[in-house]
Each structure stands twice: as C-alpha cells, then as structure tokens.
XYZ file of C-alpha atoms in Angstrom:
652
model
C 153.349 98.455 84.683
C 152.368 101.411 86.846
C 149.393 101.299 89.184
C 149.344 105.077 89.587
C 149.979 107.439 92.456
C 148.297 107.117 95.798
C 146.400 110.390 96.118
C 144.850 110.403 92.617
C 143.345 106.949 92.959
C 141.899 107.363 96.407
C 139.873 110.478 95.638
C 137.448 111.078 98.452
C 137.698 107.517 99.756
C 140.950 107.654 101.727
C 142.621 110.234 103.843
C 146.346 110.638 103.345
C 148.310 108.501 105.748
C 151.916 107.546 106.104
C 152.457 104.176 104.419
C 155.382 101.901 103.915
C 156.249 100.011 100.782
C 155.135 96.406 100.779
C 158.680 95.278 100.040
C 160.092 96.685 103.287
C 157.087 96.625 105.659
C 157.491 94.251 108.558
C 154.728 91.696 108.851
C 152.584 92.371 111.870
C 150.515 89.963 113.857
C 146.798 90.796 113.682
C 145.007 92.025 116.730
C 142.248 89.676 117.754
C 138.820 90.701 116.512
C 135.821 90.241 118.768
C 132.953 88.381 117.107
C 129.714 89.974 118.289
C 126.076 89.209 117.614
C 123.614 92.073 117.606
C 120.217 90.485 118.233
C 116.565 91.447 118.350
C 113.911 89.162 119.813
C 114.397 85.791 121.435
C 115.327 85.446 125.095
C 118.253 87.866 125.138
C 117.771 90.234 122.197
C 116.412 93.759 122.107
C 112.625 94.112 122.079
C 111.085 94.083 118.601
C 108.800 96.943 119.600
C 111.647 99.053 120.979
C 113.506 98.665 117.681
C 110.475 99.238 115.416
C 110.341 102.135 112.967
C 107.242 100.932 111.111
C 105.336 97.738 110.434
C 102.301 96.446 108.577
C 100.211 93.366 109.387
C 102.561 92.315 112.169
C 101.589 90.969 115.592
C 103.759 91.539 118.689
C 101.741 89.528 121.233
C 104.112 86.542 121.440
C 106.960 87.432 123.848
C 110.256 87.924 122.026
C 108.754 87.414 118.565
C 106.859 88.999 115.716
C 104.473 87.139 113.466
C 102.203 87.689 110.537
C 98.906 88.941 111.887
C 96.147 86.330 112.056
C 92.437 86.599 112.812
C 89.767 84.230 114.039
C 86.134 84.313 113.000
C 85.274 86.457 116.039
C 87.982 89.108 115.549
C 86.906 92.490 114.222
C 89.724 93.435 111.863
C 88.584 97.062 111.682
C 89.042 97.776 115.388
C 92.544 96.247 115.384
C 93.894 98.868 112.969
C 95.182 102.404 113.486
C 92.808 104.742 111.644
C 93.025 108.263 110.274
C 90.586 110.433 108.349
C 92.135 111.242 104.973
C 91.282 111.325 101.304
C 94.080 109.663 99.303
C 94.492 111.004 95.744
C 95.043 107.511 94.316
C 97.010 104.389 95.058
C 98.790 104.486 98.398
C 101.587 102.022 99.113
C 100.842 99.405 101.757
C 101.402 100.809 105.220
C 100.386 100.436 108.858
C 97.804 103.245 108.889
C 94.235 102.653 107.701
C 92.151 105.451 106.163
C 88.455 106.300 106.170
C 86.701 109.024 104.178
C 83.399 109.865 102.484
C 82.195 111.794 99.434
C 80.640 114.636 101.434
C 82.366 118.029 101.339
C 81.596 118.825 104.976
C 83.957 117.313 107.538
C 82.246 114.438 109.357
C 83.307 112.528 112.510
C 84.110 109.276 110.701
C 86.591 107.790 113.158
C 83.685 106.937 115.458
C 82.545 104.199 113.083
C 85.902 102.371 113.215
C 86.812 102.814 116.886
C 85.293 99.534 118.103
C 82.946 101.380 120.487
C 79.269 100.831 119.687
C 78.055 103.751 121.816
C 79.712 106.359 119.571
C 78.424 107.127 116.091
C 78.153 109.668 113.290
C 75.408 111.313 115.416
C 73.536 113.993 113.422
C 75.940 114.168 110.463
C 73.618 112.260 108.131
C 70.291 113.183 109.756
C 69.826 116.710 108.436
C 66.131 117.426 107.845
C 65.161 117.671 104.182
C 68.469 116.355 102.819
C 68.380 113.078 100.894
C 71.175 110.711 101.840
C 70.911 108.762 98.586
C 74.410 108.638 97.056
C 76.378 109.116 100.277
C 79.498 106.958 100.112
C 81.968 105.723 102.689
C 85.411 104.435 101.751
C 87.789 102.320 103.801
C 91.439 101.589 103.007
C 92.741 98.946 105.410
C 96.350 99.808 104.543
C 97.101 96.279 103.373
C 95.182 93.131 102.465
C 93.403 91.038 105.074
C 91.425 87.763 104.882
C 87.714 88.528 105.203
C 84.364 86.804 104.792
C 81.886 88.964 106.713
C 81.001 92.675 106.967
C 78.580 94.226 109.451
C 77.433 97.777 110.189
C 74.728 99.211 112.431
C 73.577 102.308 114.361
C 73.649 102.672 118.122
C 71.503 99.860 119.450
C 70.602 101.544 122.743
C 69.499 105.068 123.545
C 67.046 107.610 122.162
C 67.324 111.074 120.630
C 66.125 114.275 122.295
C 62.888 113.847 120.326
C 62.404 110.374 121.793
C 63.338 108.417 118.655
C 65.405 105.253 119.305
C 68.827 105.440 117.684
C 68.340 101.850 116.502
C 65.700 103.086 114.025
C 68.243 105.232 112.180
C 69.804 102.395 110.221
C 70.722 102.417 106.528
C 67.739 101.069 104.600
C 69.352 100.555 101.203
C 72.973 100.150 100.180
C 75.550 98.732 97.773
C 78.692 97.166 99.197
C 81.817 96.833 97.048
C 85.371 95.568 97.736
C 88.818 95.539 96.156
C 91.724 93.245 97.063
C 94.388 95.898 96.504
C 95.577 94.591 93.144
C 93.392 96.301 90.513
C 93.410 100.037 89.782
C 92.211 102.276 86.951
C 94.272 104.794 84.967
C 93.832 107.335 87.785
C 95.276 104.783 90.253
C 91.890 104.450 91.947
C 90.710 101.035 93.165
C 88.393 99.160 90.821
C 85.658 97.907 93.131
C 83.770 94.653 92.617
C 80.113 94.524 93.776
C 79.683 92.367 96.859
C 76.029 92.913 97.743
C 73.148 95.214 96.833
C 70.161 95.685 99.143
C 67.409 97.971 97.849
C 65.390 97.920 101.076
C 65.809 96.239 104.438
C 64.096 96.255 107.817
C 67.166 94.837 109.579
C 68.821 97.207 112.045
C 72.146 95.407 111.698
C 73.406 94.699 108.208
C 75.411 91.465 108.034
C 76.927 90.367 104.749
C 78.597 86.969 104.441
C 80.773 86.146 101.431
C 83.469 83.627 100.448
C 86.776 84.033 102.289
C 88.988 86.373 100.273
C 91.592 89.102 100.641
C 90.235 92.637 101.015
C 92.008 95.990 101.213
C 89.455 98.584 100.030
C 85.746 98.713 100.900
C 83.075 101.035 99.520
C 79.661 101.466 101.145
C 77.152 103.435 99.052
C 73.850 104.486 100.604
C 70.934 104.091 98.149
C 68.077 105.182 100.416
C 67.046 108.790 101.071
C 66.284 108.280 104.773
C 68.482 109.868 107.462
C 70.774 107.444 109.229
C 73.703 107.031 111.551
C 76.483 104.458 111.768
C 77.907 103.439 115.125
C 80.250 100.690 113.928
C 81.515 99.303 110.643
C 83.034 95.857 111.165
C 85.034 93.351 109.134
C 85.603 89.716 110.079
C 87.672 86.896 108.624
C 89.826 83.887 109.449
C 93.459 83.354 108.560
C 96.658 85.287 108.013
C 97.283 88.479 106.132
C 99.086 87.614 102.867
C 102.079 89.833 103.621
C 103.513 91.714 106.549
C 106.558 93.903 106.983
C 108.708 95.242 109.798
C 111.318 97.999 109.360
C 113.821 98.644 112.103
C 115.117 101.935 113.339
C 118.723 102.823 112.525
C 120.966 100.497 114.522
C 124.186 101.944 115.955
C 126.932 99.385 116.638
C 129.010 101.985 118.481
C 131.986 101.854 116.118
C 132.727 100.639 112.575
C 132.342 96.882 112.288
C 132.773 94.225 109.646
C 129.285 92.802 109.088
C 129.544 89.119 108.267
C 126.338 87.062 108.509
C 122.638 87.444 109.209
C 120.742 84.721 111.047
C 117.185 84.188 112.250
C 114.943 81.644 113.950
C 111.405 81.043 112.669
C 108.351 78.943 113.422
C 105.915 78.159 110.644
C 102.287 78.258 111.750
C 98.925 76.935 110.633
C 95.497 78.069 111.816
C 93.299 75.142 112.819
C 89.875 76.424 113.798
C 90.648 79.399 115.999
C 93.993 78.002 117.200
C 97.517 78.539 115.849
C 99.734 75.455 115.797
C 103.366 75.038 114.765
C 103.478 73.349 111.358
C 106.888 73.035 109.615
C 105.151 72.312 106.301
C 103.161 75.576 106.356
C 103.400 77.609 103.158
C 104.973 80.821 104.446
C 108.394 82.412 103.988
C 110.489 85.232 105.420
C 112.949 87.470 103.586
C 115.156 90.244 104.951
C 116.861 93.199 103.286
C 119.563 95.397 104.819
C 121.496 98.569 104.178
C 124.587 99.985 105.886
C 125.662 103.563 106.521
C 128.379 105.897 107.711
C 126.018 108.112 109.725
C 122.748 107.797 111.611
C 120.397 109.150 108.945
C 119.881 107.504 105.535
C 118.007 110.518 104.173
C 118.894 113.921 102.747
C 116.590 116.881 103.434
C 116.264 119.882 101.141
C 115.049 123.446 101.601
C 113.864 125.469 98.608
C 115.921 128.667 98.504
C 114.136 129.964 95.399
C 110.591 128.790 94.800
C 110.537 130.173 91.254
C 113.679 128.377 90.047
C 113.257 125.494 92.524
C 116.830 125.970 93.715
C 117.457 124.091 96.921
C 120.030 123.412 99.608
C 120.695 120.555 102.009
C 119.515 121.059 105.600
C 119.489 118.891 108.696
C 116.419 116.903 109.704
C 115.712 119.266 112.611
C 116.061 122.311 110.344
C 113.739 120.682 107.823
C 111.045 120.079 110.430
C 111.176 123.737 111.493
C 110.691 125.039 107.933
C 107.395 126.396 106.639
C 105.547 123.885 104.478
C 106.009 126.053 101.396
C 109.804 125.875 101.414
C 110.184 122.240 102.375
C 111.905 120.486 99.515
C 112.061 116.779 98.728
C 113.506 114.097 100.972
C 115.873 111.734 99.148
C 117.823 108.638 100.071
C 121.430 109.422 100.955
C 123.315 107.308 98.416
C 126.702 108.755 99.382
C 126.834 107.751 103.039
C 124.391 104.847 102.798
C 124.314 101.759 100.613
C 121.316 100.702 98.580
C 119.057 98.035 100.050
C 120.577 94.589 99.617
C 119.019 91.835 97.535
C 116.714 89.780 99.774
C 118.289 87.348 102.207
C 116.197 84.187 101.843
C 117.990 81.806 104.217
C 119.390 82.187 107.702
C 123.181 82.267 107.841
C 123.808 84.035 104.550
C 126.845 86.350 104.291
C 126.188 90.088 104.304
C 127.535 91.482 101.042
C 127.217 95.161 101.870
C 129.755 97.951 102.382
C 131.854 97.339 105.509
C 133.159 98.413 107.916
C 130.099 100.388 108.871
C 128.823 101.629 112.209
C 125.146 101.857 111.237
C 122.686 99.526 109.561
C 118.964 99.084 109.074
C 116.922 96.032 108.144
C 113.440 95.232 106.922
C 111.633 91.924 107.374
C 108.942 90.719 104.991
C 106.780 87.690 105.756
C 104.605 86.194 103.019
C 101.894 83.575 103.278
C 101.163 81.342 100.318
C 97.965 79.912 101.834
C 95.369 81.904 103.744
C 95.575 79.634 106.815
C 99.402 79.447 106.905
C 101.708 81.972 108.518
C 105.075 82.454 110.156
C 106.528 83.663 113.449
C 109.989 85.249 113.555
C 111.490 84.385 116.922
C 114.752 86.301 116.629
C 117.129 87.949 114.190
C 120.845 88.542 114.661
C 123.685 90.197 112.758
C 127.156 88.789 113.315
C 129.971 91.331 113.098
C 133.549 91.798 114.197
C 135.255 94.743 115.880
C 137.797 95.903 114.858
C 137.392 95.216 111.131
C 139.968 93.592 108.878
C 140.668 96.953 107.223
C 139.219 100.442 107.266
C 138.620 100.441 103.532
C 138.784 97.955 100.676
C 138.127 99.196 97.153
C 138.403 97.116 93.976
C 137.720 97.200 90.245
C 137.974 94.674 87.425
C 139.015 95.146 83.803
C 140.251 93.173 80.845
C 144.027 93.137 81.064
C 144.425 94.468 77.526
C 141.563 96.989 77.752
C 141.763 99.031 80.998
C 139.694 101.888 79.519
C 136.754 100.173 77.790
C 134.007 102.014 75.948
C 131.321 102.862 78.482
C 133.773 102.070 81.308
C 132.449 98.510 81.573
C 134.359 95.398 80.464
C 132.501 93.452 77.768
C 133.625 89.894 77.034
C 132.357 86.883 75.059
C 130.143 84.730 77.257
C 131.664 81.399 78.197
C 135.163 82.138 76.848
C 138.200 82.408 79.076
C 139.200 86.074 79.366
C 142.293 87.500 81.029
C 141.246 89.974 83.726
C 143.120 92.397 85.947
C 141.669 92.694 89.449
C 142.911 95.803 91.280
C 142.499 96.262 95.034
C 143.490 99.138 97.306
C 143.316 98.762 101.076
C 143.696 101.045 104.070
C 144.795 99.250 107.224
C 145.040 100.939 110.608
C 147.036 99.800 113.618
C 143.965 98.465 115.421
C 142.650 96.520 112.422
C 143.119 92.750 112.320
C 144.717 92.887 108.865
C 144.873 90.223 106.164
C 147.227 87.951 104.264
C 144.915 86.432 101.649
C 142.727 87.642 98.788
C 139.835 85.551 97.500
C 138.310 86.539 94.130
C 134.862 85.047 93.539
C 134.279 83.819 89.976
C 130.695 82.507 89.777
C 130.543 79.030 88.154
C 134.031 79.471 86.645
C 137.255 77.692 87.599
C 139.827 80.490 87.244
C 143.462 80.237 86.212
C 146.064 82.274 88.126
C 148.534 84.319 86.053
C 150.343 86.963 88.128
C 150.196 88.920 91.380
C 151.541 92.428 92.042
C 151.850 94.473 95.243
C 152.932 97.984 96.189
C 152.916 101.435 94.596
C 155.315 100.343 91.880
C 153.422 97.172 91.051
C 156.177 94.792 92.031
C 155.430 91.247 90.963
C 155.517 88.872 93.905
C 155.284 85.124 94.120
C 152.359 84.158 96.382
C 153.008 81.697 99.170
C 150.294 79.522 97.666
C 147.364 79.578 95.248
C 144.026 77.805 95.483
C 141.920 77.729 92.299
C 138.559 75.975 92.438
C 135.150 76.307 90.883
C 133.830 79.681 91.965
C 136.974 81.264 93.400
C 140.686 82.010 93.231
C 142.470 82.458 96.583
C 145.920 84.039 96.763
C 147.914 83.653 100.008
C 150.752 86.079 100.817
C 151.646 85.695 104.501
C 155.286 86.545 103.760
C 154.149 89.843 102.215
C 151.484 90.658 104.800
C 150.408 94.349 104.546
C 151.073 96.400 107.666
C 149.342 99.642 108.687
C 149.035 101.997 105.730
C 147.675 102.066 102.207
C 148.372 99.106 99.966
C 147.770 98.200 96.345
C 147.352 94.751 94.883
C 146.699 93.477 91.390
C 145.787 89.905 90.484
C 145.854 88.750 86.865
C 143.681 85.729 86.146
C 141.771 83.934 83.426
C 138.085 83.310 84.062
C 134.818 82.718 82.259
C 131.732 84.917 82.500
C 128.544 82.954 81.995
C 125.792 85.454 82.875
C 125.210 88.998 81.656
C 126.115 91.549 84.311
C 128.079 89.174 86.546
C 129.628 90.807 89.615
C 133.127 89.506 90.292
C 133.413 90.182 94.004
C 136.304 89.568 96.367
C 137.197 89.442 100.039
C 140.332 89.554 102.149
C 140.992 87.618 105.331
C 143.615 86.492 107.802
C 144.460 82.883 106.961
C 145.887 82.181 110.417
C 143.073 83.421 112.644
C 140.046 82.073 110.810
C 138.228 85.337 111.459
C 135.441 86.689 109.284
C 136.505 87.846 105.788
C 135.776 91.406 104.700
C 134.297 92.150 101.280
C 135.759 94.670 98.876
C 133.617 97.534 97.589
C 133.564 98.747 93.982
C 135.462 101.953 93.308
C 138.610 103.535 91.915
C 141.434 101.209 92.918
C 143.720 102.140 90.004
C 143.769 105.501 88.158
C 144.906 103.729 84.981
C 141.702 101.674 84.960
C 138.389 103.403 84.278
C 135.835 100.728 85.168
C 135.589 101.605 88.903
C 133.254 98.639 89.264
C 133.083 94.871 89.656
C 130.489 94.157 86.966
C 131.294 92.418 83.684
C 128.977 92.386 80.664
C 128.801 89.811 77.892
C 129.036 90.792 74.235
C 125.915 91.203 72.128
C 126.958 88.381 69.805
C 127.103 85.933 72.702
C 124.295 87.285 74.871
C 121.589 85.328 73.034
C 123.321 81.938 73.153
C 122.372 79.707 76.047
C 124.651 76.847 75.005
C 128.237 77.340 73.929
C 129.766 75.154 71.233
C 130.060 71.467 72.116
C 133.680 70.302 72.391
C 134.501 66.582 72.216
C 137.633 65.106 73.765
C 138.294 63.094 70.595
C 136.720 62.782 67.131
C 136.884 58.980 67.461
C 137.001 56.711 70.497
C 137.303 52.956 70.991
C 135.176 51.583 73.854
C 136.660 48.088 73.700
C 137.618 47.821 77.357
C 141.380 48.080 77.024
C 141.536 51.219 79.148
C 142.782 53.371 76.264
C 140.421 55.942 74.734
C 137.500 53.998 76.195
C 135.326 57.042 76.981
C 134.358 60.248 75.251
C 134.168 63.507 77.204
C 131.632 66.105 76.068
C 132.392 69.660 77.220
C 129.920 72.532 76.983
C 128.921 75.715 78.804
C 125.479 77.014 79.739
C 125.135 80.785 79.503
C 122.789 83.535 80.739
C 120.810 81.236 83.049
C 119.893 82.777 86.398
C 117.936 79.757 87.623
C 118.080 76.009 86.939
C 116.463 74.715 83.745
C 116.057 71.263 82.256
C 119.120 70.032 80.348
C 119.308 66.802 78.346
C 122.408 65.313 76.721
C 121.663 62.344 74.469
C 123.421 60.243 71.809
C 121.719 59.449 68.470
C 122.686 57.238 65.542
C 122.545 58.518 61.968
C 119.032 57.090 61.565
C 117.835 59.504 64.240
C 117.292 56.855 66.910
C 118.238 57.809 70.463
C 120.650 55.213 71.792
C 121.718 56.705 75.124
C 120.619 59.394 77.578
C 123.848 60.687 79.070
C 122.288 63.425 81.236
C 118.776 64.490 82.173
C 118.887 67.035 84.997
C 118.351 70.635 86.005
C 121.394 72.878 85.557
C 122.267 76.557 85.700
C 125.026 78.641 84.107
C 128.523 77.176 84.169
C 131.009 74.884 82.454
C 130.091 71.200 82.303
C 131.663 67.932 81.233
C 129.861 64.591 80.826
C 131.187 61.273 79.548
C 129.824 58.546 77.265
C 131.254 55.060 77.514
C 130.006 53.888 74.117
C 127.083 51.919 75.509
C 123.357 52.282 74.894
C 120.563 52.589 77.457
C 120.558 48.788 77.826
C 124.271 48.959 78.742
C 125.240 47.194 75.500
C 128.216 48.338 73.392
C 126.962 50.231 70.331
C 128.014 49.140 66.830
C 130.892 51.033 65.194
C 129.901 54.073 63.167
C 129.113 57.776 63.360
C 126.992 59.099 66.242
C 125.606 62.518 67.113
C 125.603 64.101 70.582
C 122.663 66.466 71.147
C 122.408 68.968 74.021
C 118.929 70.385 74.634
C 118.322 73.242 77.078
C 114.625 73.638 77.874
C 113.633 77.146 78.973
C 110.189 78.621 79.515
C 110.299 80.288 76.090
C 112.025 77.749 73.843
C 114.473 74.874 73.591
C 118.089 75.569 72.616
C 120.072 72.828 70.879
C 123.755 72.124 70.206
C 125.108 69.071 68.356
C 128.435 67.395 67.709
C 129.424 64.184 65.935
C 131.926 61.480 66.831
C 133.040 58.100 65.581
C 132.989 54.790 67.410
C 135.568 52.235 66.275
C 137.011 48.932 67.556
C-alpha cells in the first residue's frame, strides 16, 4: 500500500524540508511548551475598550467588565446612542450606530433632536411661512432593540424668536406615533410599523406617550397638523435590558504561531430590581462566543475594479483600497484562504477550541442574550489558553472508506449505524522547536471504534503501536517507540467505527503522552494523494438517512430467568440515528395480548449505540409466565414517533 510521494500530497500546505524515515529517525525529547493565557477584562487582562472593534447594546461602565446595556425609568435611551443622519434603503443589520431621517427632500439639522440638549432644535426648518407641515415624517432606527414604555418630544421650552414668539408655542399639534420591534418587514425590507398613538389636536407643549413595556427598534413620528413647529428633543424611556448585545474584538496578535487550546470566561448574571442591578444566578440570560483564527493580521480581501465594463478586478491592500476613487472600489470579501470560518458558538466556559492551529492571529465575538426583559448578564473576563511552541507546525488529515478511497463526490457515504472500515490519513510537519507528539487520538462521536492497523512513513510501513485505547467516542494510538522527529511524517490508522448522524466530522488530535501538554487538532486537507476526500466529514446513505432506530438485536431468541445464573437476562441492542439533540426513548415489553408488562427504559437519549437488559420480571418485580413476548422501542421526536420491535421467548 503506497501513501504517495511527499511533494504531491502537500500541495501549497507544506514547504519542502529535509525529513528522515520514521524507521530510522531517533526519538527526540519534546521541548517544553509554555502554557499562556491571553486575557481581556478582569483584574489583569487587557481593557475591553482597548480591544473593541465594534459593539452593540454593551455597557463598559463596570471596571474590567462588559455587560448587556440596561436602563432605568429615568434614562433617556435616545441620548445614550451614537447617531448619524442617513436614509437606509431597507433592512439594516443590527449595529452600534443609530440613524435618524425624515421624508423631506431638503437636508435638515436632525441630529439636534437626538443630542440630549434641550436648547438646540430644528430651528426654522419646519417653520417656513405658507408651507403646510401636514405629512412631515421623522424616522428613528435605534440600531438594535431596546426595552421602552414611554416616548416624549417637545420644542425649546425657554427663549423667544426674533419676532418675540416663545419657542414653546411651536409644538406639534397633531401627530401619529408608530413603532416596530425590529422583527417584521415588508417585501421591500422596510419596517412594518404598528400604531402606538394618534392625537388629532393637543394643547400640550410636551407630548408624553406611555405604553406597555416592549422592545422597540424603529419609531415613526408623522405630523398631522399644518402648523409650523420645531422639535428640540425626541426622547425614549424604558426599564430593563436590551434583548441582545454583541462585542467584536480587534485582531489579536499572539506574537508567534500558537496552539489554541481552550476558551474560558467569568460571568455574573444580573436582575434589575427597581432601578438597581443585583447579582442573581437564576437570571435568564446567556453568553455565547465565536472565534476565528488566521495566518495574517487582516481577515478581509480588498478588490479594485480594473475594468468597470467587464467588472474585472484585482486584489489590493487595505491602504491601497482606501486611497482608491469610489468608482473603482470593488467588493470586500472574507479571506477564506488565510483565515478560518467563524467557529460554532462556544456555550460553556472551558470548551476546547476546534479551529486551525497553530495560528498567530485570532478574533472573537461575544453575544449576550436576555430571555426576560429584567434579566441580564455581565462578562467579567475572557481568556484564551494557548501553548508556544505548538505540537507541530502543520497537521492535515482526511478520512475515507478503506475499500473506496475515491468515492463519488469525494465524500465517503456509509450506512448509518453499521460498522464501517475507515482509513484515517494524517500528515504532519514537525520543526526542531516544536514539542512533538507520540500519540494520535481519533474522535468517533458516540461510537466505540475497533482498531485494525497502523502505518507510518513514506512507504506505509505497518507498525505495532505501543498501546491502544478504544472507548466510546475515541480511539487513541500510542507510539512512543516510533516518535516522529523533525520533518514531514505520514500516518494511517485503519479502524472500524459507526456513523450515527448525517455529516459527522471525524476529527483527531495528536499529543505528547509524557508531558500532558495540550493536544493539537488536525485540519482537513490532502494527507494522501491516493485518497480524494480531503475532508473529515462522513455522510450516511439515503436508504439509512430516514431511519432513527436501527434494527433491534436480541442476545438470544429464548432466555430462562429462573435464577440459576445461566441465560437469566436478555440484552436488547439498538442504535439511534440522525439525532442531534436528546429525545424521549421508551423500551417496553408486551405480551401477545398487547398488555405492557415491563418498562425497561424511559429516558432522553441522543444518537449512539445502546444496550438494555430485561430480567424476565414485570413492573411489580414478579417473574412473567413462560411464553412469547415483544420488545418495543419508541423514539418520540417533535414530528412523529418511530418504532422498532423484536420478539423473544421466556422459558423455565
């Protein structure tokens, strides 16, 4: 079996280096890796504000922490936001900047009505002699949703015009107020406003509108009176937390490539009681974090149009892009060559970072969500644990069926729940300064794998591992006596495993078994030119994709629960497939009259192989009469219940 030549498999991943064959390389002792924590917030971390790229609905007032923004009944939400005059063409993604605009073609000084200063106003903009103001509209986009229950607006209360008219008399005499919570839009992606209050005529200088506490993002104020007017301040009040807030970091530079291992954070859950925030562990609020890692300090690619007619373009630097005329600025895309995609959300502190490593650069984004309007969360600190130097400079792997290395579509497709023989190819580049490794752990979600063979070196020499550890969820191969030294090394593990869920990723990591240092994950890619999958994903066949319960297998067609210790129990084996979250599973025994005699299992389960036993007794712990019985497995999902049955005999 040939694993292929070095230079064809590495492609653009590895530079050519001098390597030694695994059979003759001397084992080297790993250099000690330094475990480092990069931290933001807390007592010793970098300032959250210094590291901020952008944020929405976040508060930085608590030293060393960020928290979901909260308001009391006396806080004017409008004046706490950063405003700009702009007319958005439709839906705008949630962001930190708030927008104000009107339906008048002439540019008006609208920022004065949201600046929190009651001595500035729209002045003469809506006081032109002979011009009816009926139909004038103001629009406010808060940028994200905020809890609100009161709106107020008014002219300047003090002062008079050059003609001697008090400014306070120039109030809006008729209006319609409408709001939108940021969740409903029409086909043009424009907010669908709900009427909040209509006033045909008022003598009140200050308009104050109270309404039930609710989330608001967009506000529309339509003037229905013809009289000239001015607005000094438009205000919004409410109590509670914003429903969501986000914080995106700048690009973090670790100084040199590092093996990113775990992400950790410290939080305090909060509850608003009156106008006070108190720590409440039971508060309904959660934090999630996503990350991405990169080879350089910019996760974006900038384009310049070289031909506006054909839309031909070329890559330019960020500085070059900023200096271009607007007309030739092309799109800005994510750099998916030098940067990873954003990770799935981390939901708990201490989770491993399963992103390309070693990497020098990373970026993270925090999202805090409140499930109740008076509950929120404060993020005290966040840290990323990493090691320098890494285990290896590069680890690339791919998985295939042993007998089908070039599958149709370049993706292995196997029957769900059945044991399949896989080949797992790994290629590693180890430099002198790297800590190195002597163990490979292949992660097999919910499956207990079976080891078959292990090969190392350019010529795929079969070697006998020092030891093997197979357990539910992983297969670990130890090879201290064949420890790879500096250079480029190939490995192939052959194993049997089950795939329970469509699109399962069979990931792996290498580590030094002696040092106990942080493992380093492999990355999908071309680890063997004879294998065309170049990936770690495995699909399940169409014929098995719709089955949630595999066939029920009984340990014996007949058993004798008479207490003699021989064939006293029956084992029922089954597999649950395609389940990505726990569902209700019931295993019960029935007699031929359809009566349930024993509940063997009633629990929540997810995908995996299971075995339960029945001792031949009913729910009253009495031995059942001899005869034929039926085992029934029911899997209760949100859409339907899936059932499998099997029969057995009880004899004495």
